[in-house]
Amino acid sequence: MRTMPDPSHTDRPLLRALALALASGLLAAAPVQAADTTAAQQLDRFSTAAGAPGQAERGRVFFTTAHGGEWSCASCHGARPVAPGRHASTGKALDALAPGFNPQAFTDTAKVDKWFRRNCKDVLQRECSAAEKADVLAWLLSLKP
């Protein structure tokens, strides 16, 4: 009579590999959550990159100033971005930017980077520095309901 090998010993590496492959496939198919961070963590990230903490008053001035172009950040988001705004040229509705008034603001790192890059190029004709981002975010976080 032929005996079958004990799967608890000989097939264990195979079972582990199969379990790992299944788990990897399931994790890859899982939906990605947009909220991978917080606005405060974004501020820490930019402050660290700048080598200094963001300064709210500098952020307010930066946000409300047209830096040689026709637009400032406030052109679309409002001088105090605690309510929905409108894009200056397209009229597209924009959610409130201040995290105290929009809990989803600055919670997705990829979107934060994308929109800072685009909007800074519109306002400054260049990307914002880490210090400028930290300053703006420090000011936005200071705005409370």
Tab-separated table of N, CA and C in Angstrom:
chain	number	residue	atom	x	y	z
A	1	MET	N	0.828	-1.173	0.000
A	1	MET	CA	0.000	0.000	0.000
A	1	MET	C	0.878	1.243	0.000
A	2	ARG	N	0.501	2.121	-0.810
A	2	ARG	CA	1.273	3.352	-0.968
A	2	ARG	C	0.747	4.398	0.011
A	3	THR	N	1.633	5.124	0.708
A	3	THR	CA	1.210	6.156	1.649
A	3	THR	C	1.422	7.522	1.036
A	4	MET	N	0.547	8.404	1.381
A	4	MET	CA	0.647	9.790	0.910
A	4	MET	C	1.565	10.558	1.847
A	5	PRO	N	2.358	11.473	1.327
A	5	PRO	CA	3.217	12.273	2.209
A	5	PRO	C	2.363	13.138	3.128
A	6	ASP	N	2.880	13.405	4.272
A	6	ASP	CA	2.192	14.259	5.245
A	6	ASP	C	2.276	15.696	4.754
A	7	PRO	N	1.137	16.318	4.369
A	7	PRO	CA	1.187	17.686	3.822
A	7	PRO	C	1.685	18.718	4.816
A	8	SER	N	1.645	18.403	6.079
A	8	SER	CA	2.104	19.378	7.064
A	8	SER	C	3.616	19.552	7.022
A	9	HIS	N	4.309	18.627	6.349
A	9	HIS	CA	5.760	18.741	6.285
A	9	HIS	C	6.258	19.051	4.881
A	10	THR	N	5.858	18.246	3.927
A	10	THR	CA	6.440	18.379	2.597
A	10	THR	C	5.825	19.495	1.780
A	11	ASP	N	4.552	19.786	1.948
A	11	ASP	CA	3.881	20.785	1.119
A	11	ASP	C	3.821	22.169	1.775
A	12	ARG	N	4.355	22.281	2.958
A	12	ARG	CA	4.267	23.563	3.666
A	12	ARG	C	4.864	24.721	2.861
A	13	PRO	N	6.047	24.583	2.260
A	13	PRO	CA	6.566	25.701	1.451
A	13	PRO	C	5.649	26.023	0.271
A	14	LEU	N	5.079	24.991	-0.337
A	14	LEU	CA	4.164	25.211	-1.449
A	14	LEU	C	2.902	25.939	-0.983
A	15	LEU	N	2.373	25.510	0.158
A	15	LEU	CA	1.179	26.160	0.702
A	15	LEU	C	1.459	27.611	1.082
A	16	ARG	N	2.617	27.847	1.656
A	16	ARG	CA	2.985	29.226	2.007
A	16	ARG	C	3.086	30.097	0.763
A	17	ALA	N	3.712	29.554	-0.275
A	17	ALA	CA	3.854	30.310	-1.518
A	17	ALA	C	2.491	30.591	-2.135
A	18	LEU	N	1.606	29.592	-2.094
A	18	LEU	CA	0.264	29.774	-2.631
A	18	LEU	C	-0.501	30.821	-1.820
A	19	ALA	N	-0.405	30.744	-0.511
A	19	ALA	CA	-1.092	31.718	0.350
A	19	ALA	C	-0.562	33.125	0.104
A	20	LEU	N	0.744	33.250	-0.047
A	20	LEU	CA	1.345	34.554	-0.312
A	20	LEU	C	0.891	35.103	-1.662
A	21	ALA	N	0.841	34.240	-2.665
A	21	ALA	CA	0.393	34.677	-3.992
A	21	ALA	C	-1.063	35.130	-3.950
A	22	LEU	N	-1.894	34.368	-3.249
A	22	LEU	CA	-3.305	34.755	-3.136
A	22	LEU	C	-3.458	36.067	-2.390
A	23	ALA	N	-2.737	36.195	-1.276
A	23	ALA	CA	-2.826	37.428	-0.496
A	23	ALA	C	-2.349	38.622	-1.304
A	24	SER	N	-1.273	38.457	-2.044
A	24	SER	CA	-0.760	39.552	-2.869
A	24	SER	C	-1.766	39.953	-3.929
A	25	GLY	N	-2.372	38.973	-4.544
A	25	GLY	CA	-3.384	39.252	-5.563
A	25	GLY	C	-4.593	39.944	-4.980
A	26	LEU	N	-5.004	39.527	-3.808
A	26	LEU	CA	-6.162	40.160	-3.176
A	26	LEU	C	-5.853	41.582	-2.757
A	27	LEU	N	-4.654	41.802	-2.233
A	27	LEU	CA	-4.283	43.153	-1.833
A	27	LEU	C	-4.164	44.064	-3.038
A	28	ALA	N	-3.649	43.541	-4.123
A	28	ALA	CA	-3.513	44.354	-5.329
A	28	ALA	C	-4.872	44.730	-5.892
A	29	ALA	N	-5.869	43.866	-5.685
A	29	ALA	CA	-7.204	44.137	-6.209
A	29	ALA	C	-8.031	45.001	-5.262
A	30	ALA	N	-7.562	45.178	-4.035
A	30	ALA	CA	-8.308	45.977	-3.072
A	30	ALA	C	-8.330	47.432	-3.511
A	31	PRO	N	-9.442	48.137	-3.277
A	31	PRO	CA	-9.499	49.543	-3.670
A	31	PRO	C	-8.501	50.376	-2.876
A	32	VAL	N	-7.896	51.326	-3.540
A	32	VAL	CA	-6.945	52.220	-2.891
A	32	VAL	C	-7.728	53.325	-2.212
A	33	GLN	N	-7.430	53.556	-0.960
A	33	GLN	CA	-8.115	54.619	-0.249
A	33	GLN	C	-7.427	55.940	-0.532
A	34	ALA	N	-8.244	56.952	-0.791
A	34	ALA	CA	-7.697	58.263	-1.124
A	34	ALA	C	-7.034	58.925	0.080
A	35	ALA	N	-7.572	58.704	1.254
A	35	ALA	CA	-7.067	59.380	2.444
A	35	ALA	C	-5.866	58.633	3.006
A	36	ASP	N	-4.680	58.922	2.506
A	36	ASP	CA	-3.482	58.239	2.972
A	36	ASP	C	-2.696	59.060	3.985
A	37	THR	N	-3.194	60.237	4.318
A	37	THR	CA	-2.450	61.126	5.202
A	37	THR	C	-3.412	62.153	5.791
A	38	THR	N	-2.875	63.086	6.527
A	38	THR	CA	-3.663	64.199	7.066
A	38	THR	C	-3.015	65.505	6.630
A	39	ALA	N	-3.762	66.565	6.755
A	39	ALA	CA	-3.206	67.877	6.418
A	39	ALA	C	-2.012	68.206	7.325
A	40	ALA	N	-2.100	67.835	8.595
A	40	ALA	CA	-0.986	68.089	9.520
A	40	ALA	C	0.263	67.310	9.114
A	41	GLN	N	0.079	66.086	8.632
A	41	GLN	CA	1.224	65.311	8.158
A	41	GLN	C	1.815	65.919	6.887
A	42	GLN	N	0.965	66.472	6.043
A	42	GLN	CA	1.463	67.163	4.848
A	42	GLN	C	2.293	68.372	5.262
A	43	LEU	N	1.804	69.123	6.245
A	43	LEU	CA	2.557	70.278	6.748
A	43	LEU	C	3.918	69.827	7.272
A	44	ASP	N	3.938	68.734	8.024
A	44	ASP	CA	5.217	68.210	8.527
A	44	ASP	C	6.153	67.836	7.383
A	45	ARG	N	5.594	67.221	6.351
A	45	ARG	CA	6.396	66.811	5.189
A	45	ARG	C	7.042	68.016	4.519
A	46	PHE	N	6.243	69.067	4.272
A	46	PHE	CA	6.781	70.256	3.609
A	46	PHE	C	7.738	71.019	4.515
A	47	SER	N	7.436	71.087	5.805
A	47	SER	CA	8.323	71.771	6.751
A	47	SER	C	9.670	71.070	6.834
A	48	THR	N	9.637	69.748	6.863
A	48	THR	CA	10.882	68.970	6.895
A	48	THR	C	11.693	69.217	5.629
A	49	ALA	N	11.019	69.187	4.487
A	49	ALA	CA	11.719	69.426	3.215
A	49	ALA	C	12.293	70.835	3.149
A	50	ALA	N	11.594	71.788	3.762
A	50	ALA	CA	12.053	73.182	3.753
A	50	ALA	C	13.143	73.429	4.793
A	51	GLY	N	13.214	72.569	5.791
A	51	GLY	CA	14.191	72.762	6.861
A	51	GLY	C	13.742	73.759	7.906
A	52	ALA	N	12.465	74.136	7.871
A	52	ALA	CA	11.916	75.092	8.840
A	52	ALA	C	10.394	74.927	8.872
A	53	PRO	N	9.785	75.230	10.003
A	53	PRO	CA	8.325	75.103	10.073
A	53	PRO	C	7.631	76.166	9.221
A	54	GLY	N	6.449	75.797	8.722
A	54	GLY	CA	5.656	76.756	7.969
A	54	GLY	C	5.185	77.892	8.860
A	55	GLN	N	5.077	79.083	8.287
A	55	GLN	CA	4.628	80.254	9.036
A	55	GLN	C	3.301	80.734	8.453
A	56	ALA	N	2.264	80.715	9.282
A	56	ALA	CA	0.909	81.009	8.836
A	56	ALA	C	0.779	82.402	8.206
A	57	GLU	N	1.343	83.408	8.805
A	57	GLU	CA	1.196	84.772	8.257
A	57	GLU	C	1.869	84.886	6.895
A	58	ARG	N	3.024	84.286	6.752
A	58	ARG	CA	3.677	84.274	5.442
A	58	ARG	C	2.807	83.533	4.425
A	59	GLY	N	2.156	82.457	4.872
A	59	GLY	CA	1.267	81.704	4.000
A	59	GLY	C	0.065	82.516	3.553
A	60	ARG	N	-0.499	83.307	4.472
A	60	ARG	CA	-1.645	84.167	4.130
A	60	ARG	C	-1.252	85.186	3.073
A	61	VAL	N	-0.107	85.812	3.278
A	61	VAL	CA	0.367	86.815	2.317
A	61	VAL	C	0.638	86.158	0.966
A	62	PHE	N	1.296	85.018	0.975
A	62	PHE	CA	1.583	84.309	-0.270
A	62	PHE	C	0.282	83.973	-1.003
A	63	PHE	N	-0.706	83.459	-0.277
A	63	PHE	CA	-1.971	83.003	-0.844
A	63	PHE	C	-2.753	84.138	-1.491
A	64	THR	N	-2.702	85.309	-0.913
A	64	THR	CA	-3.524	86.429	-1.381
A	64	THR	C	-2.802	87.360	-2.354
A	65	THR	N	-1.540	87.092	-2.647
A	65	THR	CA	-0.744	87.948	-3.522
A	65	THR	C	-0.668	87.386	-4.936
A	66	ALA	N	-0.830	88.261	-5.914
A	66	ALA	CA	-0.567	87.891	-7.313
A	66	ALA	C	0.921	88.106	-7.539
A	67	HIS	N	1.614	87.054	-7.813
A	67	HIS	CA	3.074	87.078	-7.900
A	67	HIS	C	3.550	87.451	-9.296
A	68	GLY	N	3.150	88.614	-9.765
A	68	GLY	CA	3.566	89.081	-11.075
A	68	GLY	C	2.641	88.654	-12.205
A	69	GLY	N	1.744	87.734	-11.925
A	69	GLY	CA	0.778	87.297	-12.929
A	69	GLY	C	-0.577	87.919	-12.634
A	70	GLU	N	-1.605	87.409	-13.303
A	70	GLU	CA	-2.926	87.980	-13.062
A	70	GLU	C	-3.683	87.263	-11.951
A	71	TRP	N	-3.222	86.086	-11.553
A	71	TRP	CA	-3.929	85.315	-10.525
A	71	TRP	C	-3.116	85.185	-9.257
A	72	SER	N	-3.834	85.049	-8.155
A	72	SER	CA	-3.279	84.605	-6.886
A	72	SER	C	-4.035	83.330	-6.529
A	73	CYS	N	-3.653	82.665	-5.486
A	73	CYS	CA	-4.407	81.490	-5.023
A	73	CYS	C	-5.844	81.917	-4.690
A	74	ALA	N	-5.975	83.117	-4.134
A	74	ALA	CA	-7.278	83.638	-3.723
A	74	ALA	C	-8.194	83.923	-4.909
A	75	SER	N	-7.646	84.048	-6.101
A	75	SER	CA	-8.474	84.303	-7.279
A	75	SER	C	-9.527	83.217	-7.463
A	76	CYS	N	-9.190	82.001	-7.127
A	76	CYS	CA	-10.122	80.880	-7.278
A	76	CYS	C	-10.690	80.409	-5.941
A	77	HIS	N	-9.856	80.429	-4.910
A	77	HIS	CA	-10.254	79.852	-3.623
A	77	HIS	C	-10.839	80.865	-2.651
A	78	GLY	N	-10.735	82.151	-2.959
A	78	GLY	CA	-11.216	83.193	-2.050
A	78	GLY	C	-10.118	83.632	-1.102
A	79	ALA	N	-10.208	84.880	-0.637
A	79	ALA	CA	-9.182	85.421	0.252
A	79	ALA	C	-9.131	84.671	1.578
A	80	ARG	N	-10.234	84.105	1.971
A	80	ARG	CA	-10.316	83.252	3.168
A	80	ARG	C	-11.004	81.969	2.705
A	81	PRO	N	-10.247	80.964	2.287
A	81	PRO	CA	-10.802	79.797	1.587
A	81	PRO	C	-11.527	78.802	2.491
A	82	VAL	N	-12.583	79.292	3.136
A	82	VAL	CA	-13.358	78.465	4.056
A	82	VAL	C	-14.705	78.057	3.460
A	83	ALA	N	-14.965	78.493	2.250
A	83	ALA	CA	-16.205	78.163	1.542
A	83	ALA	C	-15.822	77.716	0.130
A	84	PRO	N	-16.748	77.086	-0.573
A	84	PRO	CA	-16.436	76.691	-1.950
A	84	PRO	C	-16.051	77.905	-2.798
A	85	GLY	N	-15.145	77.667	-3.749
A	85	GLY	CA	-14.724	78.715	-4.668
A	85	GLY	C	-15.048	78.316	-6.096
A	86	ARG	N	-14.560	79.117	-7.044
A	86	ARG	CA	-14.759	78.845	-8.482
A	86	ARG	C	-13.465	79.148	-9.216
A	87	HIS	N	-13.117	78.267	-10.126
A	87	HIS	CA	-11.917	78.494	-10.937
A	87	HIS	C	-12.100	79.781	-11.731
A	88	ALA	N	-11.102	80.624	-11.745
A	88	ALA	CA	-11.201	81.954	-12.347
A	88	ALA	C	-11.500	81.920	-13.842
A	89	SER	N	-11.002	80.939	-14.564
A	89	SER	CA	-11.253	80.940	-16.008
A	89	SER	C	-12.314	79.919	-16.442
A	90	THR	N	-12.381	78.771	-15.792
A	90	THR	CA	-13.336	77.745	-16.227
A	90	THR	C	-14.665	77.824	-15.490
A	91	GLY	N	-14.671	78.455	-14.328
A	91	GLY	CA	-15.881	78.516	-13.521
A	91	GLY	C	-16.171	77.232	-12.762
A	92	LYS	N	-15.277	76.246	-12.842
A	92	LYS	CA	-15.467	74.973	-12.158
A	92	LYS	C	-15.557	75.201	-10.645
A	93	ALA	N	-16.532	74.538	-10.019
A	93	ALA	CA	-16.700	74.644	-8.570
A	93	ALA	C	-15.523	73.978	-7.861
A	94	LEU	N	-15.055	74.612	-6.805
A	94	LEU	CA	-13.955	74.097	-6.001
A	94	LEU	C	-14.421	73.958	-4.558
A	95	ASP	N	-14.073	72.867	-3.922
A	95	ASP	CA	-14.409	72.689	-2.513
A	95	ASP	C	-13.628	73.679	-1.664
A	96	ALA	N	-14.126	73.929	-0.463
A	96	ALA	CA	-13.383	74.760	0.487
A	96	ALA	C	-11.984	74.162	0.645
A	97	LEU	N	-10.984	75.000	0.718
A	97	LEU	CA	-9.606	74.534	0.762
A	97	LEU	C	-9.093	74.328	2.184
A	98	ALA	N	-9.560	75.116	3.128
A	98	ALA	CA	-9.085	75.020	4.503
A	98	ALA	C	-9.559	73.703	5.121
A	99	PRO	N	-8.639	72.904	5.662
A	99	PRO	CA	-9.006	71.606	6.225
A	99	PRO	C	-10.060	71.683	7.332
A	100	GLY	N	-10.112	72.774	8.068
A	100	GLY	CA	-11.128	72.920	9.108
A	100	GLY	C	-12.535	73.004	8.549
A	101	PHE	N	-12.663	73.305	7.265
A	101	PHE	CA	-13.957	73.442	6.616
A	101	PHE	C	-14.186	72.355	5.562
A	102	ASN	N	-13.160	71.591	5.276
A	102	ASN	CA	-13.233	70.485	4.321
A	102	ASN	C	-12.305	69.377	4.820
A	103	PRO	N	-12.844	68.405	5.547
A	103	PRO	CA	-12.006	67.354	6.138
A	103	PRO	C	-11.218	66.525	5.119
A	104	GLN	N	-11.619	66.531	3.861
A	104	GLN	CA	-10.901	65.771	2.829
A	104	GLN	C	-9.706	66.537	2.257
A	105	ALA	N	-9.628	67.819	2.537
A	105	ALA	CA	-8.538	68.633	1.982
A	105	ALA	C	-7.184	68.133	2.495
A	106	PHE	N	-6.259	67.957	1.578
A	106	PHE	CA	-4.870	67.601	1.879
A	106	PHE	C	-4.719	66.218	2.511
A	107	THR	N	-5.628	65.272	2.189
A	107	THR	CA	-5.532	63.927	2.748
A	107	THR	C	-5.042	62.895	1.740
A	108	ASP	N	-4.766	63.301	0.531
A	108	ASP	CA	-4.283	62.389	-0.507
A	108	ASP	C	-2.985	62.969	-1.068
A	109	THR	N	-1.875	62.351	-0.717
A	109	THR	CA	-0.558	62.879	-1.080
A	109	THR	C	-0.410	63.101	-2.587
A	110	ALA	N	-0.869	62.152	-3.374
A	110	ALA	CA	-0.743	62.294	-4.833
A	110	ALA	C	-1.511	63.514	-5.326
A	111	LYS	N	-2.715	63.730	-4.800
A	111	LYS	CA	-3.505	64.896	-5.212
A	111	LYS	C	-2.883	66.190	-4.700
A	112	VAL	N	-2.376	66.178	-3.494
A	112	VAL	CA	-1.722	67.374	-2.942
A	112	VAL	C	-0.564	67.783	-3.845
A	113	ASP	N	0.270	66.824	-4.203
A	113	ASP	CA	1.415	67.128	-5.055
A	113	ASP	C	0.964	67.599	-6.434
A	114	LYS	N	-0.033	66.931	-6.995
A	114	LYS	CA	-0.541	67.290	-8.328
A	114	LYS	C	-1.087	68.715	-8.340
A	115	TRP	N	-1.930	69.052	-7.369
A	115	TRP	CA	-2.583	70.364	-7.398
A	115	TRP	C	-1.644	71.488	-6.994
A	116	PHE	N	-0.720	71.237	-6.073
A	116	PHE	CA	0.292	72.264	-5.791
A	116	PHE	C	1.100	72.538	-7.054
A	117	ARG	N	1.506	71.487	-7.756
A	117	ARG	CA	2.309	71.662	-8.974
A	117	ARG	C	1.539	72.483	-10.013
A	118	ARG	N	0.302	72.094	-10.285
A	118	ARG	CA	-0.496	72.804	-11.300
A	118	ARG	C	-0.801	74.241	-10.886
A	119	ASN	N	-1.287	74.407	-9.667
A	119	ASN	CA	-1.715	75.740	-9.231
A	119	ASN	C	-0.538	76.691	-9.057
A	120	CYS	N	0.578	76.185	-8.576
A	120	CYS	CA	1.755	77.052	-8.442
A	120	CYS	C	2.235	77.515	-9.813
A	121	LYS	N	2.175	76.627	-10.790
A	121	LYS	CA	2.574	77.035	-12.148
A	121	LYS	C	1.624	78.089	-12.697
A	122	ASP	N	0.328	77.997	-12.352
A	122	ASP	CA	-0.633	79.017	-12.790
A	122	ASP	C	-0.359	80.363	-12.117
A	123	VAL	N	-0.036	80.333	-10.846
A	123	VAL	CA	0.128	81.569	-10.070
A	123	VAL	C	1.544	82.140	-10.190
A	124	LEU	N	2.545	81.266	-10.136
A	124	LEU	CA	3.943	81.723	-10.099
A	124	LEU	C	4.714	81.506	-11.399
A	125	GLN	N	4.138	80.746	-12.306
A	125	GLN	CA	4.833	80.304	-13.506
A	125	GLN	C	6.036	79.414	-13.152
A	126	ARG	N	5.954	78.749	-12.012
A	126	ARG	CA	6.960	77.782	-11.567
A	126	ARG	C	6.328	76.948	-10.451
A	127	GLU	N	7.010	75.900	-10.049
A	127	GLU	CA	6.535	75.121	-8.913
A	127	GLU	C	6.836	75.879	-7.618
A	128	CYS	N	5.997	75.682	-6.637
A	128	CYS	CA	6.233	76.277	-5.320
A	128	CYS	C	7.364	75.541	-4.619
A	129	SER	N	8.066	76.258	-3.786
A	129	SER	CA	9.099	75.626	-2.964
A	129	SER	C	8.424	74.906	-1.795
A	130	ALA	N	9.157	74.037	-1.149
A	130	ALA	CA	8.638	73.350	0.033
A	130	ALA	C	8.273	74.365	1.117
A	131	ALA	N	9.067	75.422	1.261
A	131	ALA	CA	8.782	76.446	2.269
A	131	ALA	C	7.472	77.170	1.956
A	132	GLU	N	7.235	77.484	0.685
A	132	GLU	CA	5.983	78.149	0.299
A	132	GLU	C	4.785	77.236	0.573
A	133	LYS	N	4.915	75.973	0.261
A	133	LYS	CA	3.837	75.020	0.535
A	133	LYS	C	3.591	74.912	2.039
A	134	ALA	N	4.659	74.838	2.819
A	134	ALA	CA	4.521	74.745	4.278
A	134	ALA	C	3.841	75.989	4.827
A	135	ASP	N	4.215	77.151	4.335
A	135	ASP	CA	3.608	78.398	4.808
A	135	ASP	C	2.115	78.437	4.490
A	136	VAL	N	1.759	78.112	3.258
A	136	VAL	CA	0.344	78.127	2.862
A	136	VAL	C	-0.442	77.130	3.696
A	137	LEU	N	0.087	75.948	3.856
A	137	LEU	CA	-0.628	74.929	4.616
A	137	LEU	C	-0.726	75.306	6.093
A	138	ALA	N	0.310	75.926	6.649
A	138	ALA	CA	0.244	76.391	8.043
A	138	ALA	C	-0.893	77.395	8.195
A	139	TRP	N	-1.042	78.298	7.232
A	139	TRP	CA	-2.133	79.285	7.298
A	139	TRP	C	-3.484	78.598	7.148
A	140	LEU	N	-3.600	77.700	6.170
A	140	LEU	CA	-4.888	77.019	5.963
A	140	LEU	C	-5.293	76.220	7.195
A	141	LEU	N	-4.338	75.599	7.855
A	141	LEU	CA	-4.643	74.844	9.079
A	141	LEU	C	-5.022	75.755	10.244
A	142	SER	N	-4.613	77.003	10.183
A	142	SER	CA	-4.946	77.943	11.259
A	142	SER	C	-6.393	78.446	11.160
A	143	LEU	N	-7.018	78.279	10.015
A	143	LEU	CA	-8.394	78.739	9.810
A	143	LEU	C	-9.351	77.739	10.433
A	144	LYS	N	-10.082	78.168	11.423
A	144	LYS	CA	-10.977	77.277	12.183
A	144	LYS	C	-12.420	77.723	12.050
A	145	PRO	N	-13.327	76.742	12.094
A	145	PRO	CA	-14.772	77.091	12.049
A	145	PRO	C	-15.195	77.873	13.274
